[in-house]
């Protein structure tokens, strides 16, 4: 049983918008000896006067091909309804990472052409042009604008809270020290996607799953730069909230002056809710990680009640670096 409930909220004070740079990027797969090696692929991506060469490795073993997904909503009487289903990754869609560029890409074969979707590097991400029938295989390249007014609070600011009310301080106090002594750290996450991010991704659970897996793949690409200890982030399960009513444990803590979340209260309430749902959630995860599409975030300190990390994401991977930083506090 894990000793802590570490809850991470990804959001930002001022929402960052991505900028379209090129809509005619050329993606060419390099057919060489690496293509014959299972799990490895090379791509040359050209846009304008620039180009990126990717040396990709399959995330197989880092991210699950099959995982539990819970889609949460409410019925006409306001009762919480949980649609439990198991998501199995289509063999034609794979997550690949490039450690040099900290890239994470979902690759899908479409009529014999590879389509790339995801994070290219720290500044760019790529999407296929689905409607460009005259120039098949072309992709769009987006650049993220610099972040503004980003609020952060790390685990150094607050103390940890045991996931179970019955766990003692002595059990929880040495957990971090023990992990520091390990040569490899495995961190399974139970990821919660709130309604705001669900709506940004187009109200489509399948797209949410693809985005979350690519997002976590990018976190792993950063952690791969660390040799000792080696850190491996995985996904234990995903909860998707289809409505604000279903996500009442989160939504009840809004600062209605700016509609931002009061993160300290969210942490405390969600921890208690998770304890009541132990039979469903289980205990084989290191942390519950909430991804929120809330446009702003306000923080209310809770007198060392919780661990809190705040970063930003708007369905364009701009929260990956901050999320990686916060996962590093585990």
Short mmCIF file of C-alpha atoms in Angstrom, two decimals:
data_model
loop_
_atom_site.label_atom_id
_atom_site.label_comp_id
_atom_site.label_asym_id
_atom_site.label_seq_id
_atom_site.Cartn_x
_atom_site.Cartn_y
_atom_site.Cartn_z
CA UNK A 1 0.00 0.00 0.00
CA UNK A 2 1.35 3.39 -0.92
CA UNK A 3 1.96 5.75 1.99
CA UNK A 4 0.91 9.03 0.39
CA UNK A 5 -1.77 10.65 -1.68
CA UNK A 6 0.19 13.11 -3.82
CA UNK A 7 -2.24 15.19 -5.85
CA UNK A 8 -0.96 17.31 -8.70
CA UNK A 9 -3.12 19.89 -10.46
CA UNK A 10 -2.04 21.14 -13.86
CA UNK A 11 -3.38 24.60 -14.58
CA UNK A 12 -2.19 28.16 -14.99
CA UNK A 13 -3.04 31.70 -14.02
CA UNK A 14 -3.07 33.04 -17.58
CA UNK A 15 -4.03 30.54 -20.28
CA UNK A 16 -1.30 30.02 -22.87
CA UNK A 17 -2.37 29.73 -26.49
CA UNK A 18 -0.33 27.91 -29.14
CA UNK A 19 0.59 29.57 -32.43
CA UNK A 20 0.41 27.91 -35.86
CA UNK A 21 3.82 28.21 -37.54
CA UNK A 22 3.52 25.98 -40.61
CA UNK A 23 0.66 24.04 -42.17
CA UNK A 24 2.73 22.25 -44.81
CA UNK A 25 5.43 20.44 -42.85
CA UNK A 26 6.85 17.44 -44.68
CA UNK A 27 7.20 14.23 -42.69
CA UNK A 28 9.49 11.59 -44.16
CA UNK A 29 10.31 8.28 -42.56
CA UNK A 30 13.95 7.30 -42.91
CA UNK A 31 14.03 3.70 -44.06
CA UNK A 32 17.33 2.41 -42.74
CA UNK A 33 18.68 -0.29 -40.51
CA UNK A 34 16.80 1.05 -37.48
CA UNK A 35 13.48 0.47 -39.23
CA UNK A 36 14.30 -3.22 -39.16
CA UNK A 37 14.77 -3.08 -35.39
CA UNK A 38 11.51 -3.68 -33.57
CA UNK A 39 10.37 -0.63 -31.65
CA UNK A 40 12.65 1.91 -33.38
CA UNK A 41 11.83 4.43 -36.15
CA UNK A 42 13.49 7.50 -37.67
CA UNK A 43 11.76 10.56 -39.14
CA UNK A 44 12.92 13.72 -40.90
CA UNK A 45 10.49 16.63 -40.47
CA UNK A 46 10.99 19.73 -42.63
CA UNK A 47 9.11 23.00 -42.14
CA UNK A 48 10.17 26.32 -43.65
CA UNK A 49 13.94 26.62 -43.40
CA UNK A 50 14.06 24.34 -40.36
CA UNK A 51 14.04 20.62 -39.81
CA UNK A 52 13.99 18.09 -36.98
CA UNK A 53 15.45 14.59 -37.11
CA UNK A 54 13.82 12.18 -34.70
CA UNK A 55 15.32 8.93 -33.43
CA UNK A 56 12.25 7.31 -31.89
CA UNK A 57 11.90 4.40 -29.52
CA UNK A 58 8.61 2.71 -28.72
CA UNK A 59 7.21 3.44 -25.28
CA UNK A 60 6.21 -0.20 -24.96
CA UNK A 61 6.98 -1.11 -21.37
CA UNK A 62 6.68 2.48 -20.20
CA UNK A 63 3.02 3.00 -20.99
CA UNK A 64 0.39 0.26 -20.89
CA UNK A 65 -1.35 -0.98 -23.99
CA UNK A 66 -4.33 -1.94 -21.86
CA UNK A 67 -5.56 0.07 -18.90
CA UNK A 68 -8.68 0.72 -16.88
CA UNK A 69 -10.67 3.81 -17.84
CA UNK A 70 -13.57 5.17 -15.78
CA UNK A 71 -15.91 7.67 -17.42
CA UNK A 72 -17.89 9.54 -14.74
CA UNK A 73 -21.19 11.38 -15.19
CA UNK A 74 -24.46 11.92 -13.31
CA UNK A 75 -27.91 10.56 -14.08
CA UNK A 76 -31.17 12.51 -14.16
CA UNK A 77 -31.46 12.20 -10.38
CA UNK A 78 -28.00 13.60 -9.79
CA UNK A 79 -26.44 10.28 -8.82
CA UNK A 80 -22.87 9.57 -9.87
CA UNK A 81 -22.66 7.02 -12.67
CA UNK A 82 -19.34 5.34 -13.42
CA UNK A 83 -18.93 3.66 -16.80
CA UNK A 84 -16.06 1.22 -16.29
CA UNK A 85 -14.39 -0.02 -19.41
CA UNK A 86 -11.00 -1.35 -20.43
CA UNK A 87 -9.18 0.54 -23.14
CA UNK A 88 -6.97 -1.51 -25.42
CA UNK A 89 -4.57 0.44 -27.61
CA UNK A 90 -5.09 -0.09 -31.32
CA UNK A 91 -2.06 -1.85 -32.76
CA UNK A 92 -1.94 0.84 -35.45
CA UNK A 93 -1.41 3.59 -32.88
CA UNK A 94 1.80 3.60 -30.88
CA UNK A 95 3.49 6.10 -28.58
CA UNK A 96 7.16 6.76 -29.42
CA UNK A 97 9.68 8.93 -27.58
CA UNK A 98 12.89 10.70 -28.61
CA UNK A 99 15.13 11.24 -25.61
CA UNK A 100 17.39 13.82 -27.27
CA UNK A 101 14.52 16.17 -28.10
CA UNK A 102 12.26 15.11 -25.19
CA UNK A 103 9.65 14.30 -27.83
CA UNK A 104 6.59 12.11 -27.40
CA UNK A 105 4.53 11.22 -30.46
CA UNK A 106 1.53 9.09 -31.24
CA UNK A 107 2.07 7.49 -34.65
CA UNK A 108 -0.84 6.15 -36.67
CA UNK A 109 -0.68 4.59 -40.11
CA UNK A 110 -3.21 6.13 -42.52
CA UNK A 111 -3.36 4.57 -45.99
CA UNK A 112 0.27 3.61 -45.73
CA UNK A 113 1.36 7.05 -44.52
CA UNK A 114 2.54 7.66 -40.97
CA UNK A 115 0.70 10.44 -39.15
CA UNK A 116 2.46 12.06 -36.20
CA UNK A 117 0.70 13.76 -33.31
CA UNK A 118 2.33 15.11 -30.17
CA UNK A 119 5.26 17.00 -28.71
CA UNK A 120 8.33 17.54 -30.94
CA UNK A 121 10.52 19.37 -28.43
CA UNK A 122 10.27 21.98 -25.69
CA UNK A 123 8.80 24.60 -28.04
CA UNK A 124 6.93 22.78 -30.80
CA UNK A 125 4.21 20.21 -31.30
CA UNK A 126 2.83 18.58 -34.45
CA UNK A 127 -0.59 17.54 -35.76
CA UNK A 128 -1.58 15.85 -39.06
CA UNK A 129 -3.67 17.80 -41.56
CA UNK A 130 -6.74 15.59 -41.72
CA UNK A 131 -8.64 17.69 -44.27
CA UNK A 132 -5.79 18.39 -46.70
CA UNK A 133 -6.71 15.80 -49.31
CA UNK A 134 -4.61 17.39 -52.05
CA UNK A 135 -1.39 17.19 -50.04
CA UNK A 136 -1.63 13.98 -48.09
CA UNK A 137 0.98 13.38 -45.47
CA UNK A 138 1.43 17.07 -44.63
CA UNK A 139 1.39 18.18 -41.01
CA UNK A 140 0.99 21.41 -39.06
CA UNK A 141 3.64 22.70 -36.66
CA UNK A 142 2.62 24.78 -33.65
CA UNK A 143 4.75 26.87 -31.32
CA UNK A 144 3.88 27.65 -27.73
CA UNK A 145 3.97 31.25 -26.61
CA UNK A 146 5.96 32.01 -23.43
CA UNK A 147 4.09 31.32 -20.24
CA UNK A 148 2.89 34.23 -18.16
CA UNK A 149 2.05 34.61 -14.47
CA UNK A 150 2.65 30.98 -13.68
CA UNK A 151 2.06 30.01 -10.05
CA UNK A 152 3.92 27.06 -8.58
CA UNK A 153 4.07 25.38 -5.20
CA UNK A 154 6.25 22.34 -4.72
CA UNK A 155 6.32 19.62 -2.14
CA UNK A 156 9.06 21.56 -0.33
CA UNK A 157 6.38 24.04 0.79
CA UNK A 158 4.11 21.55 2.50
CA UNK A 159 4.12 18.19 4.21
CA UNK A 160 2.77 14.91 2.90
CA UNK A 161 -0.58 13.47 3.89
CA UNK A 162 -1.08 9.68 4.16
CA UNK A 163 -3.69 8.33 1.76
CA UNK A 164 -5.32 6.49 4.65
CA UNK A 165 -6.41 8.30 7.76
CA UNK A 166 -5.14 5.32 9.77
CA UNK A 167 -1.54 5.40 8.55
CA UNK A 168 1.04 6.66 11.01
CA UNK A 169 3.58 9.45 10.57
CA UNK A 170 6.39 6.93 10.97
CA UNK A 171 5.13 4.99 7.95
CA UNK A 172 4.97 8.03 5.71
CA UNK A 173 8.02 9.93 6.90
CA UNK A 174 10.71 7.68 5.42
CA UNK A 175 9.10 6.96 2.04
CA UNK A 176 10.99 9.62 0.10
CA UNK A 177 14.32 8.65 1.70
CA UNK A 178 13.81 5.00 0.72
CA UNK A 179 13.07 5.96 -2.89
CA UNK A 180 16.26 8.01 -3.07
CA UNK A 181 18.26 4.86 -2.30
CA UNK A 182 16.76 2.85 -5.17
CA UNK A 183 18.50 2.39 -8.53
CA UNK A 184 15.15 2.45 -10.36
CA UNK A 185 11.92 4.15 -9.33
CA UNK A 186 8.60 3.02 -10.78
CA UNK A 187 5.81 5.58 -10.37
CA UNK A 188 2.32 4.41 -11.44
CA UNK A 189 -0.18 7.26 -11.65
CA UNK A 190 -3.95 7.25 -11.36
CA UNK A 191 -4.80 10.17 -13.63
CA UNK A 192 -7.96 12.24 -13.30
CA UNK A 193 -9.07 14.43 -16.22
CA UNK A 194 -11.56 17.11 -15.17
CA UNK A 195 -14.42 18.42 -17.28
CA UNK A 196 -12.54 21.54 -18.39
CA UNK A 197 -9.78 19.54 -20.06
CA UNK A 198 -12.27 16.96 -21.33
CA UNK A 199 -14.14 19.75 -23.14
CA UNK A 200 -10.91 21.19 -24.58
CA UNK A 201 -10.07 17.79 -26.05
CA UNK A 202 -13.46 17.70 -27.79
CA UNK A 203 -15.63 15.64 -25.42
CA UNK A 204 -14.06 12.45 -26.77
CA UNK A 205 -12.79 9.87 -24.24
CA UNK A 206 -10.65 8.10 -26.85
CA UNK A 207 -8.85 11.35 -27.68
CA UNK A 208 -8.40 12.05 -23.96
CA UNK A 209 -6.67 8.69 -23.52
CA UNK A 210 -4.36 9.31 -26.48
CA UNK A 211 -3.46 12.76 -25.17
CA UNK A 212 -2.79 11.57 -21.62
CA UNK A 213 -0.56 8.73 -22.83
CA UNK A 214 1.41 11.08 -25.10
CA UNK A 215 1.67 13.60 -22.26
CA UNK A 216 3.06 10.99 -19.86
CA UNK A 217 5.37 9.73 -22.60
CA UNK A 218 6.87 13.22 -22.77
CA UNK A 219 7.41 13.19 -19.00
CA UNK A 220 9.26 9.89 -19.37
CA UNK A 221 11.42 11.39 -22.12
CA UNK A 222 12.62 14.04 -19.67
CA UNK A 223 13.25 11.53 -16.88
CA UNK A 224 15.27 9.35 -19.27
CA UNK A 225 18.02 11.97 -19.04
CA UNK A 226 18.55 10.96 -15.40
CA UNK A 227 20.86 7.96 -15.08
CA UNK A 228 20.68 7.38 -11.32
CA UNK A 229 18.14 6.57 -10.18
CA UNK A 230 16.25 5.67 -13.33
CA UNK A 231 12.67 6.91 -13.16
CA UNK A 232 9.78 5.28 -14.99
CA UNK A 233 6.33 6.91 -15.00
CA UNK A 234 3.36 4.79 -15.99
CA UNK A 235 -0.43 5.01 -15.98
CA UNK A 236 -2.40 2.78 -13.66
CA UNK A 237 -5.85 4.09 -14.64
CA UNK A 238 -7.62 7.15 -16.04
CA UNK A 239 -10.78 8.80 -14.71
CA UNK A 240 -12.60 11.14 -17.11
CA UNK A 241 -15.27 13.54 -15.88
CA UNK A 242 -17.93 14.13 -18.54
CA UNK A 243 -19.70 16.92 -16.65
CA UNK A 244 -19.07 19.53 -13.98
CA UNK A 245 -21.80 17.93 -11.88
CA UNK A 246 -19.90 14.64 -11.85
CA UNK A 247 -16.72 16.45 -10.82
CA UNK A 248 -18.33 18.11 -7.81
CA UNK A 249 -15.36 17.21 -5.59
CA UNK A 250 -13.33 19.58 -7.78
CA UNK A 251 -15.92 22.08 -8.94
CA UNK A 252 -17.25 22.95 -5.47
CA UNK A 253 -13.97 24.72 -4.74
CA UNK A 254 -14.12 27.54 -7.29
CA UNK A 255 -13.14 31.12 -6.59
CA UNK A 256 -16.04 32.67 -8.43
CA UNK A 257 -14.29 36.04 -8.67
CA UNK A 258 -12.07 34.62 -11.42
CA UNK A 259 -13.43 31.04 -11.66
CA UNK A 260 -10.08 29.69 -10.49
CA UNK A 261 -9.77 26.54 -8.40
CA UNK A 262 -8.89 26.82 -4.71
CA UNK A 263 -6.32 24.06 -4.93
CA UNK A 264 -5.81 23.50 -1.21
CA UNK A 265 -9.49 22.73 -0.70
CA UNK A 266 -9.58 20.54 -3.82
CA UNK A 267 -6.68 18.50 -2.48
CA UNK A 268 -8.28 17.96 0.91
CA UNK A 269 -11.71 17.07 -0.49
CA UNK A 270 -10.41 14.79 -3.22
CA UNK A 271 -8.21 12.90 -0.75
CA UNK A 272 -11.25 12.13 1.40
CA UNK A 273 -13.29 11.14 -1.66
CA UNK A 274 -10.51 8.81 -2.85
CA UNK A 275 -10.52 7.07 0.53
CA UNK A 276 -14.24 6.33 0.17
CA UNK A 277 -13.62 4.93 -3.33
CA UNK A 278 -10.77 2.60 -2.35
CA UNK A 279 -12.63 -0.51 -3.52
CA UNK A 280 -12.87 0.97 -7.02
CA UNK A 281 -9.63 2.95 -7.25
CA UNK A 282 -7.49 0.35 -5.49
CA UNK A 283 -4.12 1.18 -3.99
CA UNK A 284 -1.59 0.17 -6.66
CA UNK A 285 -0.59 3.71 -7.60
CA UNK A 286 1.98 6.16 -6.29
CA UNK A 287 -0.10 9.28 -6.83
CA UNK A 288 -3.39 10.63 -8.04
CA UNK A 289 -2.58 13.19 -10.71
CA UNK A 290 -5.36 15.62 -11.66
CA UNK A 291 -5.13 17.24 -15.08
CA UNK A 292 -7.36 20.29 -15.25
CA UNK A 293 -8.14 22.60 -18.11
CA UNK A 294 -9.09 25.41 -15.74
CA UNK A 295 -7.97 28.73 -17.20
CA UNK A 296 -6.81 30.09 -13.88
CA UNK A 297 -5.72 28.83 -10.51
CA UNK A 298 -5.69 30.43 -7.11
CA UNK A 299 -3.99 28.87 -4.14
CA UNK A 300 -5.15 28.77 -0.55
CA UNK A 301 -2.51 27.31 1.83
CA UNK A 302 -3.88 24.53 3.99
CA UNK A 303 -1.44 24.58 6.94
CA UNK A 304 0.67 21.69 5.70
CA UNK A 305 -2.35 19.59 4.76
CA UNK A 306 -1.22 18.46 1.31
CA UNK A 307 1.48 18.27 -1.33
CA UNK A 308 0.67 20.67 -4.15
CA UNK A 309 2.16 21.19 -7.59
CA UNK A 310 0.69 23.66 -10.08
CA UNK A 311 1.61 23.89 -13.74
CA UNK A 312 -0.26 24.66 -16.95
CA UNK A 313 -1.70 22.79 -19.91
CA UNK A 314 -4.22 23.74 -22.56
CA UNK A 315 -4.26 20.58 -24.73
CA UNK A 316 -0.97 21.54 -26.40
CA UNK A 317 1.59 19.83 -24.13
CA UNK A 318 2.75 23.11 -22.59
CA UNK A 319 2.40 21.64 -19.10
CA UNK A 320 4.86 18.79 -19.60
CA UNK A 321 7.94 20.52 -18.20
CA UNK A 322 6.15 21.77 -15.10
CA UNK A 323 4.47 18.39 -14.59
CA UNK A 324 7.86 16.68 -14.85
CA UNK A 325 9.21 19.01 -12.19
CA UNK A 326 6.33 18.21 -9.85
CA UNK A 327 6.57 14.44 -10.40
CA UNK A 328 10.22 14.79 -9.40
CA UNK A 329 9.07 15.67 -5.89
CA UNK A 330 7.62 12.18 -5.34
#
